[in-house]
Each structure stands twice: as structure tokens, then as C-alpha cells.
Coordinates of C-alpha atoms in Angstrom, one line a residue:
Chain D
M1 CA 99.8 133.7 78.1
S2 CA 98.1 132.6 74.3
E3 CA 100.4 131.5 72.0
T4 CA 100.3 129.0 69.2
L5 CA 101.5 125.7 70.7
R6 CA 103.1 122.7 68.9
L7 CA 101.6 119.2 69.3
P8 CA 104.0 117.2 71.7
S9 CA 105.3 114.0 70.4
W10 CA 107.2 110.8 71.7
T11 CA 110.4 112.8 71.7
D12 CA 109.1 115.5 74.0
I13 CA 108.6 112.1 76.6
E14 CA 111.6 111.1 75.8
Q15 CA 113.5 114.3 76.7
A16 CA 111.4 115.2 79.8
V17 CA 112.5 111.7 81.0
R18 CA 115.8 113.4 81.1
R19 CA 114.9 116.5 82.6
I20 CA 112.9 115.4 85.7
D21 CA 115.9 112.6 86.4
G22 CA 116.6 112.8 90.0
Y23 CA 113.7 115.2 90.8
V24 CA 110.4 112.7 90.4
H25 CA 110.3 109.9 92.3
R26 CA 109.6 106.4 90.6
T27 CA 106.8 105.5 91.5
P28 CA 106.2 101.4 92.7
V29 CA 103.4 99.7 90.3
L30 CA 101.3 97.7 92.3
S31 CA 98.7 94.7 91.9
S32 CA 96.0 93.6 93.4
R33 CA 94.5 90.2 93.9
Y34 CA 90.6 91.8 94.5
F35 CA 90.8 94.0 91.4
N36 CA 91.8 90.7 89.3
R37 CA 89.6 88.7 90.6
R38 CA 86.5 90.9 90.8
T39 CA 87.3 92.7 87.1
G40 CA 88.6 88.8 85.1
A41 CA 92.0 90.8 83.6
N42 CA 95.5 91.2 85.1
L43 CA 95.4 95.1 86.8
F44 CA 98.5 97.1 86.7
F45 CA 98.3 100.2 89.6
K46 CA 101.2 103.1 88.7
C47 CA 100.7 104.7 92.1
E48 CA 101.2 108.3 91.3
N49 CA 99.7 109.1 94.6
F50 CA 103.4 108.3 96.0
Q51 CA 105.0 110.7 93.7
R52 CA 106.0 114.0 95.0
V53 CA 103.4 116.5 96.8
G54 CA 101.0 113.9 96.3
A55 CA 100.2 113.9 92.3
F56 CA 101.3 112.8 89.1
K57 CA 101.3 117.0 88.6
F58 CA 104.4 117.1 89.9
R59 CA 106.1 115.6 86.5
G60 CA 104.6 118.4 84.3
A61 CA 105.8 120.8 86.4
C62 CA 108.8 119.5 86.7
N63 CA 109.5 119.3 83.2
A64 CA 107.9 122.8 82.4
I65 CA 110.1 124.2 84.8
A66 CA 112.7 122.2 84.1
A67 CA 112.8 123.1 80.4
L68 CA 112.6 127.5 81.0
P69 CA 115.4 129.3 80.3
A70 CA 117.4 130.3 83.3
E71 CA 117.3 133.7 82.2
T72 CA 113.2 133.8 82.1
A73 CA 112.4 132.0 84.9
R74 CA 114.5 133.9 87.3
R75 CA 112.2 136.7 86.5
G76 CA 109.8 134.2 88.9
V77 CA 107.4 131.7 87.7
I78 CA 103.5 132.2 88.2
T79 CA 100.9 129.7 87.8
H80 CA 97.2 129.2 89.1
S81 CA 96.0 126.4 90.9
S82 CA 93.4 125.2 93.6
G83 CA 94.9 122.1 94.0
N84 CA 97.9 119.6 93.4
H85 CA 99.7 121.9 89.9
G86 CA 100.1 124.6 92.5
Q87 CA 102.0 122.5 94.7
A88 CA 103.8 121.0 91.9
V89 CA 105.1 124.3 90.4
A90 CA 106.0 125.8 94.4
L91 CA 108.1 122.5 94.9
A92 CA 109.6 122.2 91.0
S93 CA 110.4 126.0 91.1
R94 CA 112.2 125.5 94.5
L95 CA 114.1 122.6 93.3
H96 CA 115.2 124.7 90.3
G97 CA 116.0 127.7 92.3
Y98 CA 113.2 129.8 90.9
Q99 CA 110.8 132.0 92.9
A100 CA 107.3 131.2 92.3
V101 CA 103.8 132.5 92.7
V102 CA 100.4 131.0 93.4
V103 CA 97.4 132.7 92.3
M104 CA 94.7 130.8 94.5
P105 CA 90.6 131.6 94.9
D106 CA 90.5 132.9 98.3
D107 CA 87.9 130.2 99.1
S108 CA 90.9 127.6 99.1
A109 CA 90.7 124.9 101.9
R110 CA 93.6 126.9 104.0
V111 CA 95.0 123.1 104.3
K112 CA 96.2 123.9 100.1
V113 CA 97.3 127.5 101.3
E114 CA 99.4 126.0 103.9
A115 CA 101.3 123.1 101.5
V116 CA 101.3 125.6 98.4
R117 CA 103.5 128.3 101.0
E118 CA 105.5 125.1 103.0
Y119 CA 107.1 124.4 99.3
G120 CA 108.2 127.7 99.3
A121 CA 105.6 129.8 96.7
E122 CA 104.1 132.8 97.7
V123 CA 100.5 133.0 97.5
V124 CA 97.8 135.9 96.5
F125 CA 94.7 135.4 96.5
C126 CA 91.7 136.4 94.0
A127 CA 87.9 136.3 94.1
P128 CA 86.6 132.4 92.8
G129 CA 86.1 132.4 89.0
T130 CA 88.0 131.9 85.9
K131 CA 87.7 135.6 85.3
S132 CA 89.2 136.8 88.1
R133 CA 91.8 133.9 88.7
D134 CA 92.8 134.6 84.8
D135 CA 93.3 138.9 85.6
A136 CA 94.9 137.9 88.6
V137 CA 97.8 136.0 87.2
Q138 CA 97.4 138.7 83.8
E139 CA 98.3 141.7 86.3
L140 CA 101.2 139.7 87.8
I141 CA 102.6 139.4 85.2
D142 CA 102.5 143.0 83.6
R143 CA 103.8 144.2 86.5
H144 CA 107.0 141.6 87.0
D145 CA 107.5 139.9 84.3
H146 CA 106.9 136.6 85.6
V147 CA 106.6 133.3 83.6
F148 CA 103.1 131.4 83.5
V149 CA 103.2 127.7 83.7
P150 CA 99.7 126.4 82.7
P151 CA 98.6 123.2 84.3
Y152 CA 97.8 121.1 81.5
N153 CA 97.2 123.2 77.9
H154 CA 101.4 123.2 77.1
P155 CA 103.6 120.6 75.2
D156 CA 105.9 120.2 78.1
I157 CA 103.9 120.0 80.7
I158 CA 101.7 116.7 78.5
A159 CA 105.2 115.2 77.7
G160 CA 106.1 115.3 81.9
Q161 CA 102.9 113.8 82.1
G162 CA 103.9 111.5 79.6
T163 CA 106.4 110.1 81.3
A164 CA 104.3 108.2 84.3
A165 CA 103.0 105.9 81.3
S166 CA 106.1 105.8 79.6
E167 CA 107.6 104.1 83.3
L168 CA 105.0 101.9 83.6
L169 CA 104.9 100.1 80.0
G170 CA 109.3 100.2 80.7
E171 CA 108.2 97.8 83.5
I172 CA 105.0 96.1 82.5
P173 CA 105.7 96.4 78.5
D174 CA 102.7 93.6 77.1
L175 CA 100.0 95.9 78.3
D176 CA 96.9 95.4 76.4
V177 CA 94.6 98.8 77.4
I178 CA 95.9 101.6 79.7
L179 CA 93.5 104.3 81.9
A180 CA 93.8 107.6 83.3
P181 CA 91.4 109.9 84.2
V182 CA 90.8 113.4 82.5
G183 CA 90.3 116.9 83.3
G184 CA 92.1 120.1 81.7
G185 CA 93.3 116.1 79.8
G186 CA 97.2 116.8 80.7
L187 CA 97.9 113.8 81.9
I188 CA 95.7 111.8 78.9
S189 CA 97.4 113.3 76.1
G190 CA 100.5 112.1 77.4
T191 CA 100.1 109.1 78.9
A192 CA 98.4 108.3 74.7
I193 CA 101.3 109.3 73.4
A194 CA 103.5 107.5 75.7
A195 CA 101.6 104.4 74.9
R196 CA 101.2 104.4 71.7
H197 CA 104.4 105.1 70.7
L198 CA 105.7 102.1 73.1
A199 CA 102.9 99.8 72.5
P200 CA 101.2 100.3 69.3
D201 CA 98.3 98.5 69.8
I202 CA 97.7 99.4 72.9
R203 CA 93.8 100.6 73.7
V204 CA 93.6 104.5 75.5
I205 CA 91.2 104.8 77.4
G206 CA 90.2 107.7 79.2
A207 CA 88.1 108.3 82.3
E208 CA 85.2 111.3 83.6
P209 CA 82.7 111.7 85.7
R210 CA 79.2 112.1 84.5
N211 CA 78.9 115.7 86.2
A212 CA 81.9 116.6 84.1
D213 CA 81.9 115.5 81.0
D214 CA 83.0 117.9 78.6
A215 CA 86.3 115.7 77.7
A216 CA 83.7 112.9 76.3
R217 CA 81.4 115.5 74.8
S218 CA 84.5 117.4 72.9
F219 CA 86.0 113.8 72.1
H220 CA 82.6 112.7 70.6
S221 CA 82.3 116.5 68.7
G222 CA 85.7 116.9 67.6
K223 CA 85.7 120.1 68.9
L224 CA 85.8 122.2 72.5
E225 CA 82.6 122.0 74.1
P226 CA 81.0 124.3 77.3
A227 CA 81.9 122.7 80.8
S228 CA 79.4 120.7 82.4
P229 CA 77.0 122.7 84.9
E230 CA 76.9 120.2 87.4
Q231 CA 79.8 119.2 90.0
T232 CA 81.5 116.3 91.0
V233 CA 83.3 115.2 94.3
A234 CA 86.3 115.0 91.7
D235 CA 88.0 117.7 92.7
G236 CA 90.4 117.3 90.3
L237 CA 88.5 116.9 87.4
R238 CA 86.4 119.8 87.0
T239 CA 88.7 121.9 84.8
T240 CA 87.7 121.6 81.4
L241 CA 89.9 120.1 77.9
G242 CA 92.4 121.8 77.0
P243 CA 92.7 122.5 73.0
L244 CA 96.4 121.1 72.5
N245 CA 94.6 118.2 74.9
L246 CA 91.7 117.6 72.6
A247 CA 94.1 117.3 69.4
V248 CA 95.8 114.9 71.2
I249 CA 93.4 113.1 72.5
R250 CA 91.3 113.2 69.2
D251 CA 94.7 111.6 67.4
H252 CA 95.2 109.1 69.8
V253 CA 92.7 108.3 72.7
D254 CA 90.0 105.5 71.8
D255 CA 87.7 105.9 74.1
I256 CA 86.3 108.4 77.0
L257 CA 84.0 106.4 79.4
T258 CA 81.6 108.6 82.0
V259 CA 81.0 106.9 85.1
S260 CA 78.6 108.4 88.5
E261 CA 79.4 110.3 91.2
E262 CA 78.3 106.8 93.0
A263 CA 81.1 104.8 92.0
I264 CA 83.9 107.6 92.1
I265 CA 83.1 107.1 95.8
R266 CA 82.3 103.6 96.4
E267 CA 85.8 102.6 94.3
M268 CA 88.0 105.1 96.0
R269 CA 86.5 103.2 99.4
T270 CA 86.9 99.9 98.0
V271 CA 90.8 100.9 97.5
W272 CA 91.5 102.3 100.8
E273 CA 90.2 99.1 102.0
R274 CA 91.8 96.6 99.5
M275 CA 95.0 97.6 98.6
K276 CA 95.4 100.4 101.7
I277 CA 96.9 103.4 100.2
I278 CA 95.2 106.8 100.2
I279 CA 93.5 107.6 97.0
E280 CA 91.7 111.2 96.3
P281 CA 88.5 110.5 94.3
S282 CA 89.6 111.5 91.1
C283 CA 92.0 109.0 91.4
A284 CA 89.0 106.7 91.4
V285 CA 87.4 107.7 88.3
P286 CA 89.3 104.5 85.9
L287 CA 87.9 102.0 88.4
A288 CA 84.3 103.4 88.4
A289 CA 84.7 103.2 84.4
L290 CA 86.2 99.2 84.9
S291 CA 82.9 98.6 87.3
E292 CA 80.2 101.2 84.9
H293 CA 81.3 99.7 81.9
D294 CA 81.7 96.1 79.9
M295 CA 85.1 97.4 79.1
G296 CA 86.4 93.6 77.7
I297 CA 88.8 93.3 79.4
N298 CA 88.5 90.2 80.6
G299 CA 92.1 88.3 80.6
L300 CA 93.7 91.2 79.3
R301 CA 96.5 93.3 80.6
V302 CA 95.6 97.1 82.1
G303 CA 97.3 99.8 83.1
I304 CA 95.4 102.1 85.3
I305 CA 97.8 105.5 86.3
L306 CA 96.3 106.5 90.2
T307 CA 96.9 109.9 89.6
G308 CA 96.7 111.3 93.2
G309 CA 96.6 110.7 97.3
N310 CA 95.3 113.7 98.3
V311 CA 92.0 114.1 100.2
D312 CA 91.1 116.3 103.6
L313 CA 91.1 113.3 106.2
D314 CA 88.5 115.4 107.8
A315 CA 85.8 115.6 105.0
L316 CA 85.9 112.3 103.1
P317 CA 82.7 111.6 100.7
W318 CA 81.6 108.3 102.8
Chain A
M1 CA 95.7 74.2 125.2
S2 CA 98.7 74.1 128.0
E3 CA 101.9 72.5 127.2
T4 CA 105.3 73.2 127.6
L5 CA 107.1 75.6 125.2
R6 CA 110.5 75.8 123.9
L7 CA 112.0 78.7 123.1
P8 CA 112.2 79.7 119.0
S9 CA 115.7 80.1 117.5
W10 CA 117.0 81.3 114.2
T11 CA 116.6 78.1 112.4
D12 CA 112.6 78.2 113.7
I13 CA 112.7 81.5 111.1
E14 CA 114.4 80.0 108.6
Q15 CA 112.4 77.0 108.3
A16 CA 109.5 79.8 108.8
V17 CA 110.9 81.9 105.6
R18 CA 110.7 78.2 103.9
R19 CA 107.1 77.3 105.1
I20 CA 105.4 80.4 104.1
D21 CA 106.9 80.9 100.3
G22 CA 104.5 81.3 97.6
Y23 CA 101.8 81.8 100.5
V24 CA 103.1 84.8 102.0
H25 CA 103.6 88.3 100.3
R26 CA 106.9 89.8 99.9
T27 CA 106.0 93.0 101.1
P28 CA 108.1 96.3 99.9
V29 CA 110.3 98.1 102.1
L30 CA 109.4 102.1 102.0
S31 CA 110.8 105.5 102.5
S32 CA 109.4 109.0 104.0
R33 CA 111.5 112.1 102.9
Y34 CA 109.3 113.6 105.7
F35 CA 109.8 111.3 108.0
N36 CA 113.4 111.5 107.8
R37 CA 113.7 115.5 108.3
R38 CA 111.6 115.1 111.1
T39 CA 113.7 112.6 113.0
G40 CA 116.9 113.1 111.3
A41 CA 117.4 109.5 111.3
N42 CA 116.7 107.3 107.7
L43 CA 113.6 105.1 108.2
F44 CA 112.8 101.9 106.3
F45 CA 109.1 100.9 107.0
K46 CA 108.5 97.1 106.1
C47 CA 104.9 97.5 104.7
E48 CA 103.0 94.4 106.1
N49 CA 99.8 96.6 106.4
F50 CA 100.7 95.7 102.4
Q51 CA 100.2 91.8 103.7
R52 CA 97.4 89.2 102.7
V53 CA 94.5 89.8 105.1
G54 CA 95.9 93.5 105.5
A55 CA 98.4 92.4 108.2
F56 CA 101.6 90.9 109.7
K57 CA 99.2 88.4 111.8
F58 CA 99.2 86.5 108.3
R59 CA 102.9 84.9 108.9
G60 CA 102.9 83.5 112.0
A61 CA 98.9 81.9 111.2
C62 CA 100.4 80.6 107.8
N63 CA 104.0 78.9 108.9
A64 CA 101.9 77.5 112.5
I65 CA 99.1 75.6 109.9
A66 CA 102.3 74.8 107.5
A67 CA 103.6 73.2 110.8
L68 CA 100.9 71.1 111.7
P69 CA 100.8 67.2 110.8
A70 CA 98.2 66.8 107.7
E71 CA 96.4 64.3 110.3
T72 CA 96.0 67.1 113.3
A73 CA 95.0 69.5 111.0
R74 CA 92.1 67.9 109.1
R75 CA 90.6 67.4 112.4
G76 CA 90.0 71.1 111.9
V77 CA 91.7 74.2 113.3
I78 CA 90.3 76.1 115.6
T79 CA 91.6 80.1 117.4
H80 CA 89.9 82.9 118.6
S81 CA 90.4 86.3 117.7
S82 CA 88.3 89.7 117.5
G83 CA 90.4 90.8 115.2
N84 CA 93.5 90.7 112.3
H85 CA 94.5 86.8 113.7
G86 CA 91.1 85.3 113.0
Q87 CA 91.4 86.4 109.4
A88 CA 94.8 85.1 109.7
V89 CA 94.0 81.7 110.4
A90 CA 91.0 81.5 108.5
L91 CA 92.7 82.7 105.2
A92 CA 96.2 80.3 106.0
S93 CA 93.5 77.2 106.5
R94 CA 91.7 77.8 103.7
L95 CA 94.8 77.5 101.6
H96 CA 96.7 74.5 103.5
G97 CA 93.0 72.9 102.6
Y98 CA 91.7 72.4 106.1
Q99 CA 88.4 73.8 108.0
A100 CA 89.0 76.8 110.8
V101 CA 86.6 77.8 113.4
V102 CA 87.2 81.2 114.5
V103 CA 85.4 82.1 118.4
M104 CA 84.8 85.8 118.1
P105 CA 83.1 87.7 121.1
D106 CA 79.6 88.4 119.6
D107 CA 80.0 92.5 120.0
S108 CA 82.4 91.8 117.3
A109 CA 82.2 94.1 114.5
R110 CA 80.2 93.2 111.7
V111 CA 82.6 94.0 109.1
K112 CA 85.4 91.4 111.0
V113 CA 82.9 88.6 111.3
E114 CA 81.8 89.3 107.3
A115 CA 86.2 89.2 106.6
V116 CA 86.7 86.0 108.6
R117 CA 83.7 84.4 106.9
E118 CA 84.8 85.4 103.3
Y119 CA 88.2 83.9 104.0
G120 CA 85.7 80.3 104.2
A121 CA 86.0 80.1 108.4
E122 CA 83.3 79.4 110.5
V123 CA 82.5 82.1 113.3
V124 CA 81.5 80.7 116.8
F125 CA 80.2 83.5 118.9
C126 CA 80.9 84.0 122.8
A127 CA 80.4 86.1 125.6
P128 CA 82.7 89.0 125.5
G129 CA 86.0 88.2 128.1
T130 CA 88.7 85.8 128.2
K131 CA 86.7 83.4 130.2
S132 CA 84.3 82.8 128.0
R133 CA 86.5 82.7 125.0
D134 CA 88.8 80.4 126.1
D135 CA 85.6 78.4 127.5
A136 CA 84.2 78.3 123.9
V137 CA 87.3 77.1 122.4
Q138 CA 87.7 74.3 124.8
E139 CA 84.9 73.2 124.6
L140 CA 84.8 73.2 120.4
I141 CA 88.1 71.6 120.9
D142 CA 87.0 68.5 123.3
R143 CA 84.0 68.1 121.3
H144 CA 85.5 67.9 117.6
D145 CA 89.1 68.0 118.6
H146 CA 90.6 70.2 116.7
V147 CA 93.8 71.5 116.9
F148 CA 94.3 75.0 118.4
V149 CA 96.6 77.6 116.9
P150 CA 97.3 80.6 119.6
P151 CA 97.7 83.6 118.3
Y152 CA 101.2 84.6 119.7
N153 CA 102.8 82.4 122.4
H154 CA 103.7 79.8 120.5
P155 CA 107.4 78.9 118.9
D156 CA 106.1 78.6 115.5
I157 CA 104.0 82.1 116.0
I158 CA 106.8 84.0 116.9
A159 CA 108.9 82.6 114.0
G160 CA 106.6 83.2 111.6
Q161 CA 106.4 86.8 113.0
G162 CA 110.3 86.9 112.8
T163 CA 110.4 86.2 108.8
A164 CA 108.8 90.0 108.4
A165 CA 112.4 91.5 110.1
S166 CA 114.7 88.7 108.3
E167 CA 113.0 89.5 105.0
L168 CA 113.7 93.5 106.1
L169 CA 117.5 92.9 106.9
G170 CA 117.9 90.7 104.2
E171 CA 116.7 94.0 101.7
I172 CA 118.5 96.8 104.2
P173 CA 121.2 94.9 106.1
D174 CA 123.1 98.0 108.1
L175 CA 120.1 98.9 110.6
D176 CA 121.2 100.4 113.4
V177 CA 117.9 99.9 115.3
I178 CA 114.7 98.2 114.8
L179 CA 111.6 99.1 115.9
A180 CA 107.7 96.7 116.4
P181 CA 104.8 97.6 118.2
V182 CA 104.3 94.9 121.5
G183 CA 100.6 93.6 121.9
G184 CA 101.1 89.7 123.2
G185 CA 104.4 90.1 122.0
G186 CA 104.5 87.4 119.1
L187 CA 106.1 90.1 116.5
I188 CA 108.6 91.7 119.0
S189 CA 109.8 88.4 119.9
G190 CA 110.1 87.4 116.2
T191 CA 111.8 90.4 115.5
A192 CA 114.3 90.1 117.7
I193 CA 115.5 86.8 117.6
A194 CA 115.7 87.3 113.5
A195 CA 117.6 90.6 114.0
R196 CA 119.8 89.7 116.8
H197 CA 121.0 87.0 114.3
L198 CA 121.6 88.7 111.2
A199 CA 122.9 91.7 112.8
P200 CA 124.1 91.1 116.2
D201 CA 124.6 95.0 117.3
I202 CA 121.5 96.3 116.3
R203 CA 119.0 97.8 119.1
V204 CA 115.1 96.1 119.4
I205 CA 113.6 98.3 120.6
G206 CA 109.3 97.8 121.3
A207 CA 106.5 100.1 121.4
E208 CA 103.3 99.9 123.3
P209 CA 100.7 102.0 124.1
R210 CA 101.4 103.4 127.6
N211 CA 97.0 102.8 128.1
A212 CA 98.8 98.8 127.8
D213 CA 101.9 99.0 129.3
D214 CA 101.9 95.5 131.0
A215 CA 104.9 94.0 128.5
A216 CA 106.5 97.3 129.6
R217 CA 105.7 96.4 132.8
S218 CA 106.8 92.5 132.7
F219 CA 109.9 93.9 130.8
H220 CA 111.5 95.9 133.4
S221 CA 110.2 93.5 136.7
G222 CA 110.9 90.3 134.7
K223 CA 108.1 88.5 135.6
L224 CA 104.1 88.8 134.1
E225 CA 102.3 91.5 135.1
P226 CA 98.6 92.1 135.1
A227 CA 96.8 93.8 132.4
S228 CA 96.5 97.6 132.6
P229 CA 92.8 99.0 133.3
E230 CA 92.9 101.4 130.6
Q231 CA 91.8 101.7 127.3
T232 CA 93.9 101.9 124.0
V233 CA 92.7 103.2 120.5
A234 CA 95.4 100.8 119.2
D235 CA 92.5 97.7 119.6
G236 CA 95.7 94.9 117.8
L237 CA 97.4 96.1 121.4
R238 CA 95.1 95.0 123.3
T239 CA 96.1 91.7 124.8
T240 CA 98.7 90.5 127.4
L241 CA 102.4 89.7 127.0
G242 CA 102.7 85.6 126.6
P243 CA 105.0 84.1 128.9
L244 CA 106.8 82.6 125.7
N245 CA 107.1 86.0 124.3
L246 CA 108.2 87.4 127.5
A247 CA 111.2 85.1 127.8
V248 CA 112.0 85.8 124.3
I249 CA 112.2 89.8 125.2
R250 CA 114.2 88.8 127.8
D251 CA 116.9 87.8 126.3
H252 CA 116.9 89.7 123.3
V253 CA 115.0 93.0 123.6
D254 CA 116.6 96.3 124.9
D255 CA 113.7 98.3 125.5
I256 CA 110.0 99.1 125.9
L257 CA 108.7 102.1 124.8
T258 CA 105.6 103.7 126.1
V259 CA 103.5 106.4 124.2
S260 CA 100.2 108.0 124.7
E261 CA 96.9 107.9 123.0
E262 CA 97.0 111.3 121.6
A263 CA 100.7 110.8 119.7
I264 CA 99.1 107.4 118.6
I265 CA 96.5 109.0 116.7
R266 CA 98.5 111.5 115.5
E267 CA 101.1 110.0 113.4
M268 CA 98.7 107.5 112.2
R269 CA 97.0 110.1 110.8
T270 CA 100.5 111.8 109.6
V271 CA 101.3 108.5 107.7
W272 CA 98.2 108.6 106.3
E273 CA 98.8 111.9 105.0
R274 CA 102.4 112.1 104.3
M275 CA 102.9 108.4 103.1
K276 CA 99.5 108.0 101.3
I277 CA 99.7 104.4 102.9
I278 CA 96.7 102.9 104.9
I279 CA 98.3 102.1 108.3
E280 CA 95.8 101.0 112.0
P281 CA 95.9 102.3 114.8
S282 CA 98.2 100.3 116.8
C283 CA 100.8 99.8 113.4
A284 CA 101.5 103.8 114.6
V285 CA 102.7 102.9 118.0
P286 CA 106.2 103.2 117.0
L287 CA 106.3 106.5 115.2
A288 CA 104.7 107.5 118.8
A289 CA 107.7 106.3 120.1
L290 CA 109.8 108.2 117.8
S291 CA 108.6 111.5 118.3
E292 CA 107.9 111.2 122.4
H293 CA 111.1 109.4 123.6
D294 CA 114.6 111.0 122.7
M295 CA 116.1 107.9 121.1
G296 CA 119.6 109.3 119.8
I297 CA 119.1 108.3 116.0
N298 CA 120.0 110.9 114.6
G299 CA 122.5 109.7 111.6
L300 CA 121.2 106.4 112.4
R301 CA 119.6 103.8 110.0
V302 CA 115.9 102.1 111.6
G303 CA 113.6 99.1 110.4
I304 CA 110.2 100.0 111.6
I305 CA 107.7 97.1 111.1
L306 CA 104.4 98.7 109.6
T307 CA 102.1 96.3 111.6
G308 CA 98.7 96.6 109.5
G309 CA 96.3 98.5 108.2
N310 CA 92.7 97.5 108.7
V311 CA 90.5 100.3 110.3
D312 CA 87.1 101.0 110.3
L313 CA 86.7 103.5 107.7
D314 CA 83.5 104.7 109.5
A315 CA 84.7 105.6 113.1
L316 CA 88.1 107.0 112.5
P317 CA 90.1 107.8 115.7
W318 CA 90.1 112.0 114.6

């Protein structure tokens, strides 16, 4: 599972665009009179909540799996995830004709387990925690020679996630600022590479829950900082930053802002009420940053990646 | 408030399209891999939940208010509504520079009262019930010479609502079937006139809660039938059919199907989960009809008007 990874570049994103064509939805870009009035800016929302499996994660998984040599992938694809990446790998594998195994903690929500199975993957349970998860994956790789598709710390994943910003800037070329949430850093690093190439003067801003602020700390210290002990409602952002992701972020991201749990929940609800679209808590983090930080965006054109819409409707956070 | 009303025609819809241009959003048409697979048909969802004020009602109100002679409208516009029509009249009046009064029952949800006020209208409360409501409106008209904008029984309202189907058929011309919910009948009658003109062979189907089935009964008996005593979760469809609406429906609608409360709630939730968009209970009624009736749509192209997305997020029906 460990190898020395090269930094991805714009060329990788161009290649990803071609690889995922026909598999991935070209998602719509929405605007909102309400949020424009409230922020004084002109906001453009790239709606990856409408992406297949309900999240941008499908882009990276689809690109990484399409990039595998067929003889390797035929041995089976494996990943670990209790969330959107597992569904993304399951569906992308099925569409490419490969078997997939998703290692999930045995306390995963049943609806998430069912979703992974519905996309045709085998689910293998492990005890909760990073160590048991990694051990379970390694054991299956040792036994079956499966190929591992990591959730964020890989150039093909980063390049795949970068295709969302590339589509957004293709449609709205003159953005002044682009915002995305930060968890493991796959999305923000892909976004930064695409944005830097397509709009060199753009400001690239990451947004992170204050209760899971290892990326903000790592960005400022220049080295990978340990996970925060707090919990966050933004379940998609509980992972810690990857080393490759930090390297890209240090080169191309202008700032990482942190936000409160209250603002995440409030902005999630406001999007539901005002825009009539379903977003998950992680997805509201950039909007929380707009409400809690003076970003000097008055009169500017701001792109926001809405990352996903997978929510348990029986356990809403308000 | 009573006058002899002429039947609206396609010419009225053409005129409405021009009148509301620049005020009304051209809403997107979405598709859903999940619903296509489940129904065997090719479904096209016209998303009026993304319309201004969150519902198609803005089209009719905007057309009716734009059609008023300015000297009449300057005396003030009045309506009664505990729901989307009140917000629609409030916003359309403000955009046209007129004062609006909305009579609302004094047990209305506070969030709905606030929404009407936010759009700049004056709210006058009355006791709940049709009689007190009509009395309150009449008293204000007698005193201030306001002009009444009815919720559905008027050619300009019907023509305005018909612009949604006209946009849908402009974008997807070869529909075999078009579906819309039925409450007072403004939407289904406008939809039927537009569809009959633009696609003469199309099947126009209305869908109604079984617990509020006066339109289905009126459609079959040929005369206005009394309200059903039951309650329905589809709060936008609790009104009874208007006489003008029945006349149009008898001329142009092929059938009105009724559905269970369970199916309405289930399909509402399924749209949230699968399409990641917010729809209100009334809006799920045509999808409930697809699940409870064999409509022979396998392989056909079916348009569905998604009517609105105004939901109390603290009181979801599941």
C-alpha cells in the first residue's frame, strides 16, 4: 500500500477528463439570489451532490480505476471507507467490469453498507479504527493480490477530483475565488491544480471544521499534524490530510479557514430551505466559512464546490 | 369577487410567457437514472421547486398581476392563502410596484407568515375556515377597493401556470404523457391547454390524494363535487376544484388518478434520497400515481411537473 508518489499536474487532470467521460455526470452550476444578496458576491455552486453516488468522490475513484492496467484490476479492487468513497469505488468498479471489495467498520450505518452492496461490491467488516482497517485491507491484499484504491492520497484520485473545478471553470471562466472543503485533501488539491492552471490569479481557499482542523494546522506548520481529538458533524471530513495532498496544498492553496459546528449545521439547513437541494454537513463547510470569516469577496465571482448530498434523513443534525 | 370567466386558450399562455419573462426563473429539467430504471420509462422532471418563492404558483400570480391595469392594481392587490400562493402574490406585487395584502388564517405556521412579510406584503389574520376568510377579503375590498387575485379559478392564473408545461415541451418536445398534481386545478388546467396545443396526441394525467379526491370525483361526474372530509399530508392540494378549472379539465385532461398517503410520503422521501432535491408532499403526488397505478408507460417519454419545495424541516412526515 505504500509507494513514493509523484505530484499530479494539470496534464493528469486533462487525462482524467478524458478517462471519466461517459461515466461521470456533468453536474449543473446553480446560483442563488439569497446567497448573493447575503454575501455581496456572485456565487456559483458546482453541484456534485447531483454526481453519481451522490458525491464528487465518484470522479476520483472512476479515474483511478480507469487508470489501472486491466490485468491488475482483474485481480479485484479493494478500498476501505465508511462513506462516499466506498460507494464510489463499488460503482466505478462495476462500470469497468471489475470486482470490488470494500472494508467497512462493523459499526457502519446499515444504509451505507446496503448502498455499497447495491453497487455490486463485496463488503468485508473490520473492527472500528485505523489499525484494524489497514490490517484487514493488507490481509486481503496478501491473500488475493487485490489492488488498493486509496481515498485521497494518490495522484489519480487528486486528478479525478480536479475535474469538478475544471468543469466549473470551463463554464464560468472568470472566477476570482474558488472554495472547497478539506478532509483528506483530495478535492482541495485537485481543485487547486485545476484552478491554478485555468485561472492563475484565482484565490484557492480550503474550509475545514474547527473540530477537525489538522489540515489548517498542517498548512501553517508545513508538516503533517496529528488529528484533532474533537468530533465534527461533518462526517466526510473526519480523515486526516495525506502527505501528497499537503505537498499540493503548500504549492497552490492560499488559505485554509476553520469553522464552527453551529455554522455548518445552520448553513446546511439554509441551503436546503433556500436552494431546495440536499447537501450533507461536510458540503456546508465552505458556506460556513463565508459566514464566519471576512473574506473580502464583495463584488467578486466566487466558485464553491458542493461536494455531496448523502444524508441520513432519520438523523438530521437540527 | 364573482364574475363570469372565459375559458383560457393557448393564446393566453403565449401572452403569459411574454408577461412573466424576466420575472420568472426558467427552471431546469432533471432526469433520474433511478426513476427511469424503476418505471421503465424516460422521465423528465420540470423543477418548479427551484422557482421563485419555491413553487410554480409564482407563474400564475405574476401573470395575473402583470395583466392588471395599473390604475386598478395601484389600489392594492389582495388574496387569501395559507401557503405558496400568498408568497407568490406578495413577491409578484412587490416586483410590479404594487402593495399587497394577504389574508391568512390565524393558525398559520409562523414561518409562512414571516415569508409573506419578507416579500413585502401586509398580513391580515382571520379565523380559520372558508367563510371567515372570504368575509375578511370582502371587507377589505369594500373598504379599500383592493383587487382580488384568486389562487386558481381565473384565466390569467391558469395561463400563467401553463407556462411551466410550455417551457418543458419547448425543451423536450416529444413527450407521450404529462403528469401534474391537482388541488384547485390551476396547474393541471394550464398544463392541459399548453400540452394539447404543443403535442396534440399527448396524454394529460392529473394526480390527487385519495383523501382529497374531489377533482377525481368531479372529473367523473362532470359537476363540482364537495370536498372530501379526510385530511391529507399534501397541504398544497387541500383546496377544492374551481368551476373554470373543471371546464378546462373536462375538455383536455385524460384522467385523474388518486393515491394513498403512504405513497405520497414514500415517494417524497425517495426523491430527496435519490435526486437530492427538496420537494414538498403535494409535489410527490404524481410519483405516487406512477407507483400505485399501471399507467402503461413502459418505453414512453413522460413529463412530470415538480410543483414546489416549501417544507417545514422541523416537521417532516416520516
